[in-house]
Short mmCIF file of C-alpha atoms (C1' of nucleotides) in Angstrom, two decimals:
data_model
loop_
_atom_site.label_atom_id
_atom_site.label_comp_id
_atom_site.label_asym_id
_atom_site.label_seq_id
_atom_site.Cartn_x
_atom_site.Cartn_y
_atom_site.Cartn_z
CA UNK A 1 -12.52 -14.33 -14.67
CA UNK A 2 -14.72 -17.04 -14.82
CA UNK A 3 -17.88 -16.39 -13.07
CA UNK A 4 -21.85 -17.58 -13.03
CA UNK A 5 -21.76 -16.60 -16.49
CA UNK A 6 -18.51 -18.11 -17.75
CA UNK A 7 -18.49 -21.90 -15.92
CA UNK A 8 -22.75 -22.18 -17.59
CA UNK A 9 -21.30 -21.26 -20.76
CA UNK A 10 -18.80 -24.46 -20.01
CA UNK A 11 -21.43 -26.02 -19.02
CA UNK A 12 -23.29 -25.97 -21.63
CA UNK A 13 -20.25 -26.96 -23.66
CA UNK A 14 -19.28 -30.17 -21.72
CA UNK A 15 -22.95 -31.73 -21.71
CA UNK A 16 -22.62 -30.81 -25.99
CA UNK A 17 -19.11 -32.26 -26.75
CA UNK A 18 -17.98 -34.72 -23.65
CA UNK A 19 -20.78 -36.42 -21.92
CA UNK A 20 -21.39 -39.78 -23.39
CA UNK A 21 -17.39 -40.32 -23.62
CA UNK A 22 -15.60 -42.85 -21.32
CA UNK A 23 -12.45 -41.73 -20.03
CA UNK A 24 -9.48 -43.71 -21.86
CA UNK A 25 -6.57 -42.66 -19.83
CA UNK A 26 -5.91 -39.50 -17.96
CA UNK A 27 -2.18 -38.16 -16.73
CA UNK A 28 -2.13 -35.50 -14.22
CA UNK A 29 0.63 -32.63 -14.98
CA UNK A 30 1.39 -29.93 -12.44
CA UNK A 31 0.08 -31.77 -8.98
CA UNK A 32 -1.63 -28.44 -7.63
CA UNK A 33 -4.37 -28.57 -10.18
CA UNK A 34 -5.71 -31.58 -7.71
CA UNK A 35 -4.30 -30.79 -4.78
CA UNK A 36 -8.39 -31.03 -3.53
CA UNK A 37 -8.02 -34.88 -4.43
CA UNK A 38 -6.25 -35.49 -1.21
CA UNK A 39 -6.09 -39.01 -2.24
CA UNK A 40 -3.84 -38.66 -5.20
CA UNK A 41 -3.05 -38.55 -8.45
CA UNK A 42 -3.52 -42.37 -8.64
CA UNK A 43 -6.41 -42.36 -6.34
CA UNK A 44 -8.30 -39.67 -8.82
CA UNK A 45 -7.15 -41.95 -12.18
CA UNK A 46 -7.78 -45.07 -10.89
CA UNK A 47 -11.53 -43.78 -10.48
CA UNK A 48 -11.79 -41.65 -13.06
CA UNK A 49 -10.27 -44.45 -15.79
CA UNK A 50 -12.75 -46.46 -18.03
CA UNK A 51 -15.48 -44.93 -16.24
CA UNK A 52 -18.33 -42.53 -18.68
CA UNK A 53 -19.53 -39.65 -18.41
CA UNK A 54 -23.09 -39.48 -18.17
CA UNK A 55 -24.12 -35.53 -17.09
CA UNK A 56 -22.10 -32.57 -17.32
CA UNK A 57 -23.69 -30.00 -14.22
CA UNK A 58 -23.79 -26.92 -11.85
CA UNK A 59 -23.97 -24.66 -8.84
CA UNK A 60 -22.42 -21.75 -8.42
CA UNK A 61 -18.69 -21.08 -10.13
CA UNK A 62 -18.09 -25.38 -9.48
CA UNK A 63 -19.17 -27.15 -11.79
CA UNK A 64 -18.93 -31.70 -11.87
CA UNK A 65 -19.40 -34.40 -15.05
CA UNK A 66 -21.53 -37.47 -13.04
CA UNK A 67 -19.67 -40.75 -14.38
CA UNK A 68 -21.28 -44.06 -14.40
CA UNK A 69 -23.28 -45.54 -12.44
CA UNK A 70 -24.37 -41.93 -11.32
CA UNK A 71 -23.28 -42.69 -7.68
CA UNK A 72 -19.60 -39.91 -8.03
CA UNK A 73 -18.15 -37.10 -9.93
CA UNK A 74 -15.47 -34.84 -11.24
CA UNK A 75 -15.77 -31.56 -9.41
CA UNK A 76 -13.87 -28.83 -11.24
CA UNK A 77 -13.18 -25.73 -10.54
CA UNK A 78 -11.91 -23.27 -12.49
CA UNK A 79 -10.59 -20.33 -10.18
CA UNK A 80 -9.59 -17.26 -11.51
CA UNK A 81 -7.92 -19.33 -15.09
CA UNK A 82 -9.57 -21.99 -14.89
CA UNK A 83 -10.29 -23.59 -18.79
CA UNK A 84 -12.05 -27.04 -20.16
CA UNK A 85 -10.54 -27.40 -24.00
CA UNK A 86 -11.85 -29.90 -26.26
CA UNK A 87 -9.38 -30.72 -28.59
CA UNK A 88 -8.15 -33.51 -31.15
CA UNK A 89 -6.01 -36.03 -29.37
CA UNK A 90 -2.55 -35.08 -31.19
CA UNK A 91 -3.60 -30.65 -30.97
CA UNK A 92 0.27 -29.18 -29.30
CA UNK A 93 -0.16 -28.96 -25.84
CA UNK A 94 -1.51 -25.93 -24.14
CA UNK A 95 1.51 -24.12 -22.55
CA UNK A 96 -0.37 -24.15 -18.33
CA UNK A 97 -1.67 -27.23 -20.19
CA UNK A 98 -2.36 -29.46 -16.04
CA UNK A 99 -4.78 -32.52 -16.93
CA UNK A 100 -5.47 -34.53 -19.81
CA UNK A 101 -8.04 -37.45 -20.53
CA UNK A 102 -8.18 -39.26 -23.48
CA UNK A 103 -12.19 -40.01 -24.96
CA UNK A 104 -13.24 -42.69 -25.92
CA UNK A 105 -14.61 -40.03 -29.55
CA UNK A 106 -10.13 -39.50 -29.79
CA UNK A 107 -10.61 -35.75 -28.45
CA UNK A 108 -8.89 -35.06 -25.17
CA UNK A 109 -10.68 -33.11 -22.56
CA UNK A 110 -7.93 -31.00 -21.00
CA UNK A 111 -7.99 -28.49 -18.43
CA UNK A 112 -5.35 -25.70 -19.10
CA UNK A 113 -4.74 -23.23 -15.88
CA UNK A 114 -2.51 -20.57 -15.64
CA UNK A 115 -2.71 -19.46 -12.03
CA UNK A 116 -3.44 -23.12 -10.37
CA UNK A 117 -6.52 -21.64 -8.44
CA UNK A 118 -8.88 -24.12 -10.37
CA UNK A 119 -7.92 -28.38 -10.24
CA UNK A 120 -9.83 -31.06 -10.23
CA UNK A 121 -11.44 -34.01 -7.43
CA UNK A 122 -13.85 -36.21 -7.08
CA UNK A 123 -16.29 -35.94 -4.79
CA UNK A 124 -19.31 -38.04 -3.63
CA UNK A 125 -23.09 -37.68 -5.15
CA UNK A 126 -25.36 -36.13 -1.85
CA UNK A 127 -28.92 -35.27 -1.82
CA UNK A 128 -29.25 -31.59 -0.34
CA UNK A 129 -32.45 -30.28 -0.10
CA UNK A 130 -33.79 -32.21 -2.71
CA UNK A 131 -31.22 -31.83 -4.91
CA UNK A 132 -28.00 -34.75 -6.12
CA UNK A 133 -24.77 -32.41 -5.34
CA UNK A 134 -20.71 -33.69 -4.95
CA UNK A 135 -20.47 -33.45 -0.94
CA UNK A 136 -18.00 -30.90 -1.50
CA UNK A 137 -20.39 -28.99 -3.34
CA UNK A 138 -23.11 -29.32 -0.53
CA UNK A 139 -22.40 -25.65 1.71
CA UNK A 140 -22.51 -24.05 -1.63
CA UNK A 141 -26.50 -21.76 -1.70
CA UNK A 142 -28.33 -22.15 -4.64
CA UNK A 143 -27.88 -19.30 -7.72
CA UNK A 144 -29.88 -17.41 -9.29
CA UNK A 145 -30.34 -18.45 -12.18
CA UNK A 146 -30.60 -22.32 -10.15
CA UNK A 147 -35.40 -22.29 -11.10
CA UNK A 148 -35.56 -23.35 -7.11
CA UNK A 149 -33.57 -20.13 -6.39
CA UNK A 150 -35.09 -19.39 -3.19
CA UNK A 151 -34.83 -14.87 -2.73
CA UNK A 152 -36.81 -14.68 0.06
CA UNK A 153 -34.98 -17.39 1.58
CA UNK A 154 -31.84 -15.18 1.07
CA UNK A 155 -33.56 -12.38 1.55
CA UNK A 156 -33.91 -13.25 5.49
CA UNK A 157 -30.21 -14.20 5.83
CA UNK A 158 -28.54 -11.32 4.85
CA UNK A 159 -31.49 -9.48 7.14
CA UNK A 160 -29.59 -11.86 10.28
CA UNK A 161 -26.29 -10.75 9.27
CA UNK A 162 -23.99 -7.38 10.01
CA UNK A 163 -22.29 -7.25 7.90
CA UNK A 164 -21.02 -5.26 4.51
CA UNK A 165 -23.23 -6.09 1.25
CA UNK A 166 -20.47 -6.52 -1.50
CA UNK A 167 -19.30 -9.03 1.16
CA UNK A 168 -22.30 -11.03 1.51
CA UNK A 169 -22.59 -11.24 -2.27
CA UNK A 170 -18.98 -12.36 -2.21
CA UNK A 171 -20.27 -15.23 0.36
CA UNK A 172 -20.63 -18.30 -1.34
CA UNK A 173 -22.59 -19.86 1.51
CA UNK A 174 -25.26 -16.81 0.83
CA UNK A 175 -25.47 -17.07 -2.55
CA UNK A 176 -23.31 -18.58 -4.79
CA UNK A 177 -21.81 -17.83 -9.24
CA UNK A 178 -21.21 -14.02 -7.90
CA UNK A 179 -17.77 -13.03 -7.77
CA UNK A 180 -16.12 -9.34 -8.52
CA UNK A 181 -17.66 -8.46 -11.24
CA UNK A 182 -20.81 -9.21 -11.43
CA UNK A 183 -20.95 -8.01 -7.93
CA UNK A 184 -19.67 -4.83 -8.52
CA UNK A 185 -22.98 -4.65 -12.01
CA UNK A 186 -25.53 -5.82 -9.33
CA UNK A 187 -24.44 -3.02 -6.89
CA UNK A 188 -24.23 -0.72 -9.57
CA UNK A 189 -27.74 -1.29 -10.74
CA UNK A 190 -28.94 -1.33 -7.39
CA UNK A 191 -28.03 2.32 -6.31
CA UNK A 192 -26.18 0.37 -3.82
CA UNK A 193 -22.08 1.08 -2.40
CA UNK A 194 -20.72 -2.22 -1.41
CA UNK A 195 -20.10 -1.21 2.38
CA UNK A 196 -23.56 -0.48 3.26
CA UNK A 197 -24.78 -3.34 5.48
CA UNK A 198 -27.43 -6.09 5.24
CA UNK A 199 -29.19 -5.70 8.47
CA UNK A 200 -29.91 -2.03 7.86
CA UNK A 201 -31.11 -2.46 3.81
CA UNK A 202 -34.67 -2.73 3.70
CA UNK A 203 -36.51 -6.33 1.99
CA UNK A 204 -37.35 -4.60 -1.24
CA UNK A 205 -33.30 -3.09 -1.46
CA UNK A 206 -32.35 -6.53 -0.78
CA UNK A 207 -34.51 -8.15 -2.85
CA UNK A 208 -34.04 -6.11 -6.38
CA UNK A 209 -29.86 -6.38 -5.54
CA UNK A 210 -30.06 -10.66 -5.89
CA UNK A 211 -33.11 -9.17 -9.24
CA UNK A 212 -30.22 -7.15 -10.55
CA UNK A 213 -28.14 -9.91 -9.49
CA UNK A 214 -29.92 -12.14 -11.35
CA UNK A 215 -30.72 -10.21 -14.88
CA UNK A 216 -27.17 -8.76 -15.18
CA UNK A 217 -26.08 -12.62 -15.49
CA UNK A 218 -28.43 -13.20 -17.63
CA UNK A 219 -27.18 -10.67 -19.95
CA UNK A 220 -23.88 -11.87 -19.57
CA UNK A 221 -24.90 -15.58 -20.38
CA UNK A 222 -26.61 -14.32 -23.47
CA UNK A 223 -23.08 -12.92 -24.57
CA UNK A 224 -21.39 -15.52 -23.64
CA UNK A 225 -19.87 -14.40 -20.50
CA UNK A 226 -16.98 -11.69 -20.59
CA UNK A 227 -13.62 -11.86 -21.89
CA UNK A 228 -11.25 -9.17 -20.19
CA UNK A 229 -7.74 -11.25 -21.62
CA UNK A 230 -8.52 -14.50 -23.52
CA UNK A 231 -8.57 -16.54 -20.09
CA UNK A 232 -12.17 -16.97 -20.09
CA UNK A 233 -13.11 -19.24 -23.06
CA UNK A 234 -15.73 -21.93 -23.40
CA UNK A 235 -14.60 -26.12 -24.90
CA UNK A 236 -12.98 -24.77 -28.11
CA UNK A 237 -10.93 -21.46 -27.09
CA UNK A 238 -13.54 -18.29 -27.45
CA UNK A 239 -13.54 -15.64 -25.83
CA UNK A 240 -17.67 -13.91 -24.58
CA UNK A 241 -18.18 -10.49 -25.03
CA UNK A 242 -20.62 -9.39 -22.40
CA UNK A 243 -17.06 -6.70 -20.88
CA UNK A 244 -18.26 -4.66 -23.83
CA UNK A 245 -21.50 -4.64 -21.51
CA UNK A 246 -20.90 -3.67 -18.10
CA UNK A 247 -21.06 -0.05 -16.39
CA UNK A 248 -18.74 -0.16 -13.22
CA UNK A 249 -16.41 -2.45 -13.26
CA UNK A 250 -13.26 -1.27 -14.36
CA UNK A 251 -14.70 1.75 -15.39
CA UNK A 252 -12.50 3.91 -13.35
CA UNK A 253 -12.46 6.93 -13.80
CA UNK A 254 -14.83 7.21 -16.89
CA UNK A 255 -18.84 8.53 -16.87
CA UNK A 256 -21.16 6.65 -14.76
CA UNK A 257 -23.42 5.53 -17.37
CA UNK A 258 -25.98 6.88 -14.92
CA UNK A 259 -25.58 10.41 -13.94
CA UNK A 260 -22.42 10.79 -16.34
CA UNK A 261 -19.68 11.54 -12.68
CA UNK A 262 -16.47 9.99 -13.00
CA UNK A 263 -16.66 6.44 -12.02
CA UNK A 264 -14.47 5.13 -8.40
CA UNK A 265 -12.48 2.93 -7.70
CA UNK A 266 -11.29 1.20 -4.28
CA UNK A 267 -9.97 -1.51 -2.57
CA UNK A 268 -11.69 -4.20 -0.88
CA UNK A 269 -11.02 -7.23 0.08
CA UNK A 270 -7.15 -7.09 -1.35
CA UNK A 271 -9.30 -6.32 -4.94
CA UNK A 272 -11.03 -3.43 -6.63
CA UNK A 273 -14.67 -2.15 -6.74
CA UNK A 274 -15.73 -0.12 -9.10
CA UNK A 275 -18.47 2.40 -8.14
CA UNK A 276 -20.41 5.57 -8.49
CA UNK A 277 -19.56 8.21 -6.77
CA UNK A 278 -23.56 10.02 -7.24
CA UNK A 279 -25.39 7.50 -7.60
CA UNK A 280 -23.97 4.53 -4.38
CA UNK A 281 -23.33 6.71 -1.65
CA UNK A 282 -21.29 4.85 0.65
CA UNK A 283 -22.84 4.77 4.57
"C1'" DT B 1 -20.03 -19.02 16.38
"C1'" DA B 2 -19.54 -14.89 13.28
"C1'" DT B 3 -17.07 -11.88 10.61
"C1'" DA B 4 -12.20 -10.32 8.52
"C1'" DT B 5 -8.12 -11.31 6.90
"C1'" DC B 6 -4.26 -13.70 4.27
"C1'" DT B 7 -2.69 -16.89 1.62
"C1'" DC B 8 -1.51 -19.95 -2.69
"C1'" DC B 9 -0.11 -18.73 -7.67
"C1'" DT B 10 0.73 -16.55 -12.55
"C1'" DG B 11 1.82 -13.25 -15.94
"C1'" DC B 12 1.46 -8.98 -17.57
"C1'" DG B 13 2.56 -4.47 -17.48
"C1'" DG B 14 4.45 0.23 -15.97
"C1'" DG B 15 8.21 2.61 -14.14
"C1'" DC B 16 13.06 2.89 -13.32
"C1'" DT C 1 16.56 -4.22 -21.89
"C1'" DG C 2 16.37 -6.01 -18.22
"C1'" DC C 3 14.96 -5.84 -13.78
"C1'" DC C 4 11.70 -5.05 -9.80
"C1'" DC C 5 7.04 -4.87 -8.06
"C1'" DG C 6 2.40 -4.07 -8.53
"C1'" DC C 7 -1.80 -5.83 -9.45
"C1'" DA C 8 -5.61 -9.52 -10.90
"C1'" DG C 9 -8.72 -12.71 -7.53
"C1'" DG C 10 -12.02 -17.60 -5.91
"C1'" DA C 11 -12.06 -19.82 -2.00
"C1'" DG C 12 -10.62 -22.74 1.81
"C1'" DA C 13 -7.31 -21.08 6.85
"C1'" DT C 14 -6.56 -18.81 9.82
"C1'" DA C 15 -6.98 -14.92 12.74
"C1'" DT C 16 -9.83 -11.77 14.93
#
DNA sequence: TATATCTCCTGCGGGC
DNA sequence: TGCCCGCAGGAGATAT
């Protein structure tokens, strides 16, 4: 399940293996994977083919490939199960291959996505707060690994909201890059239950939660990301190992690594939340 | 306007 | 063995 560290691993792979190549042709094999490009497959292909990829950038869970001359980009979201793979052009097609772009170096850039929550779309680059981003990403907040991430500004935003802290952490317009896994890990590290209200938490505690989010994602990035079921892989198809370091997510019934109490699982926002009933008291 | 809930999708695994 | 159902969850759409 790709969150910020996993997307960053993919971005680094694209930067290494794809930047500098020109797209010679592209095939869209599933309409859902380009549903966000409202002008359709023909328009999307027309904007991509013949253009050189000049950079691979990211904000939160969005990544994009800037095409020459630097005014537009292919915006990619991996969704739940998306993979960006660089493969030899003659490699067999993956079962869930959705988009195949042939590159000038002889390789394919392939978008493989089992659950089709992800996809590609073109967007124009705009400048927001001093940084060039695709217009479709302009509403996404800076992520904790962004050098210009402003902790105090996010703390102020959180204090001004009246909602549960986990819900706020998952709101990409408040802070981006955090998904269900790293939200649970950050809250476990900060000893806060996800249903605590943002306007009732102190500024130091909110800072602690955001610092925890950054540190847990830093650690995950250093191990190549988290992998549970081979749905997340880097551009070479390799999985990360951070799942061996998780303290909360997926550990229902196992002893808390801090106090030994059995970890609990609760339903939250149509998904599972994991926490320690002793270290993380509900409101 | 802010917040909460629903919906999309596919494959796996458990229960019968 | 095969069928059914719950589950996984990011983000935009819709409801409150």
